[in-house]
C-alpha positions as semicolon CSV with decimal commas, in nm:
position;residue;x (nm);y (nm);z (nm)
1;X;9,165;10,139;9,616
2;X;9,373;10,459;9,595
3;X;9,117;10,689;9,534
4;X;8,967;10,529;9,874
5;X;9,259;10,603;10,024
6;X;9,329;10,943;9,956
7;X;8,993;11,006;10,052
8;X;8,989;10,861;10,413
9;X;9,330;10,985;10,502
10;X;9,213;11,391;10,521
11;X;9,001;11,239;10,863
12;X;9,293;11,013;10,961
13;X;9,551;11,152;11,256
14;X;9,785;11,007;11,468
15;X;9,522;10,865;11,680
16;X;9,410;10,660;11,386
17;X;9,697;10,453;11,293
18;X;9,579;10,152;11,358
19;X;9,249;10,177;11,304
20;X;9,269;10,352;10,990
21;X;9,573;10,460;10,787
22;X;9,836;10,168;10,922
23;X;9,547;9,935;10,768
24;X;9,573;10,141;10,434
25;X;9,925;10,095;10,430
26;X;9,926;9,766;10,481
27;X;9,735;9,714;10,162
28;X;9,945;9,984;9,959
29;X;10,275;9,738;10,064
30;X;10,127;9,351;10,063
31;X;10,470;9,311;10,066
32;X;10,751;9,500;10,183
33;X;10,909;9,753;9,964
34;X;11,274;9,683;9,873
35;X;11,515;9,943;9,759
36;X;11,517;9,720;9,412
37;X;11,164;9,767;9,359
38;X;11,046;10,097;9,255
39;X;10,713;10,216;9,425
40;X;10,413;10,214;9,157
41;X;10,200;10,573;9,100
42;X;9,975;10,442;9,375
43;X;10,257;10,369;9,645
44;X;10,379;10,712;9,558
45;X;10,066;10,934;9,549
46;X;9,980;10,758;9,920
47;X;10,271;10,793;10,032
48;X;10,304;11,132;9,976
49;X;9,955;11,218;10,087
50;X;10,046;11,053;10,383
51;X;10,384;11,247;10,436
52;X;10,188;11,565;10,401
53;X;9,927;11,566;10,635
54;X;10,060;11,670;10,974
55;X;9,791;11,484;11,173
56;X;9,920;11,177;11,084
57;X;10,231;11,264;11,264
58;X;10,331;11,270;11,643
59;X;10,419;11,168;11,967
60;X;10,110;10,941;11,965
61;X;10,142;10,820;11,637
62;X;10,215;10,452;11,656
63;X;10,332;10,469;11,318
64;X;10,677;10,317;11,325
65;X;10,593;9,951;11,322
66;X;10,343;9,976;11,025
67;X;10,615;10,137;10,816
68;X;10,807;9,895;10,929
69;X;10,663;9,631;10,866
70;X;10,602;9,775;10,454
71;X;10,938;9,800;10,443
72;X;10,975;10,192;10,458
73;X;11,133;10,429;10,666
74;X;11,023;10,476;10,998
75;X;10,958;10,870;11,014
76;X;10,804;11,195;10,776
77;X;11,175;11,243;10,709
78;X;11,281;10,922;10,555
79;X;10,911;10,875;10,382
80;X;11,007;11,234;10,184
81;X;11,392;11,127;10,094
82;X;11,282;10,790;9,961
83;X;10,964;10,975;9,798
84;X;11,255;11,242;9,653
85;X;11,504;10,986;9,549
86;X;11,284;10,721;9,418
87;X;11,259;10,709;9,050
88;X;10,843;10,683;9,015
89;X;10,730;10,380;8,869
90;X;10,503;10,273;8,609
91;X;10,280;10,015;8,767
């Protein structure tokens, strides 16, 4: 599914959320992430993708209850610290 992913979320913004990239997030995180639990490659490379693209990112970006609800921080900010902290994992 990641290399889905990574290609929808170039034509994703923060009018999209959830239509589109929310949805993909939901399926990166079937279950929300916990600080015991390192991310796999797949959770990382969206993730970061996701952190990256500016459209994604906004005023009208509803964005805060999807990361929510995967168990992530709710802003760009926190999804780069946990992305720079987080020991990448092998799954």
């Amino acid at each position: 599914m990641l290399p889905a992913a990574l290609a929808l979320l170039p034509m994703c913004g923060r009018y999209t959320v959830d239509g589109e990239w929310g949805r993909l997030l939901a399926c990166a995180f079937q279950a929300p992430h916990t600080s015991d639990v390192p991310l796999t490659v797949a959770q990382r490379a969206f993730l970061r993708a996701l952190a990256d693209r500016d459209a994604c990112w906004g005023a009208a970006a509803d964005s805060a209850s999807w990361l929510r609800a995967a168990g992530l921080p709710t802003g760009r900010a926190g999804l780069r610290e946990l992305l720079a902290r987080a020991p990448p994992g092998t799954r």
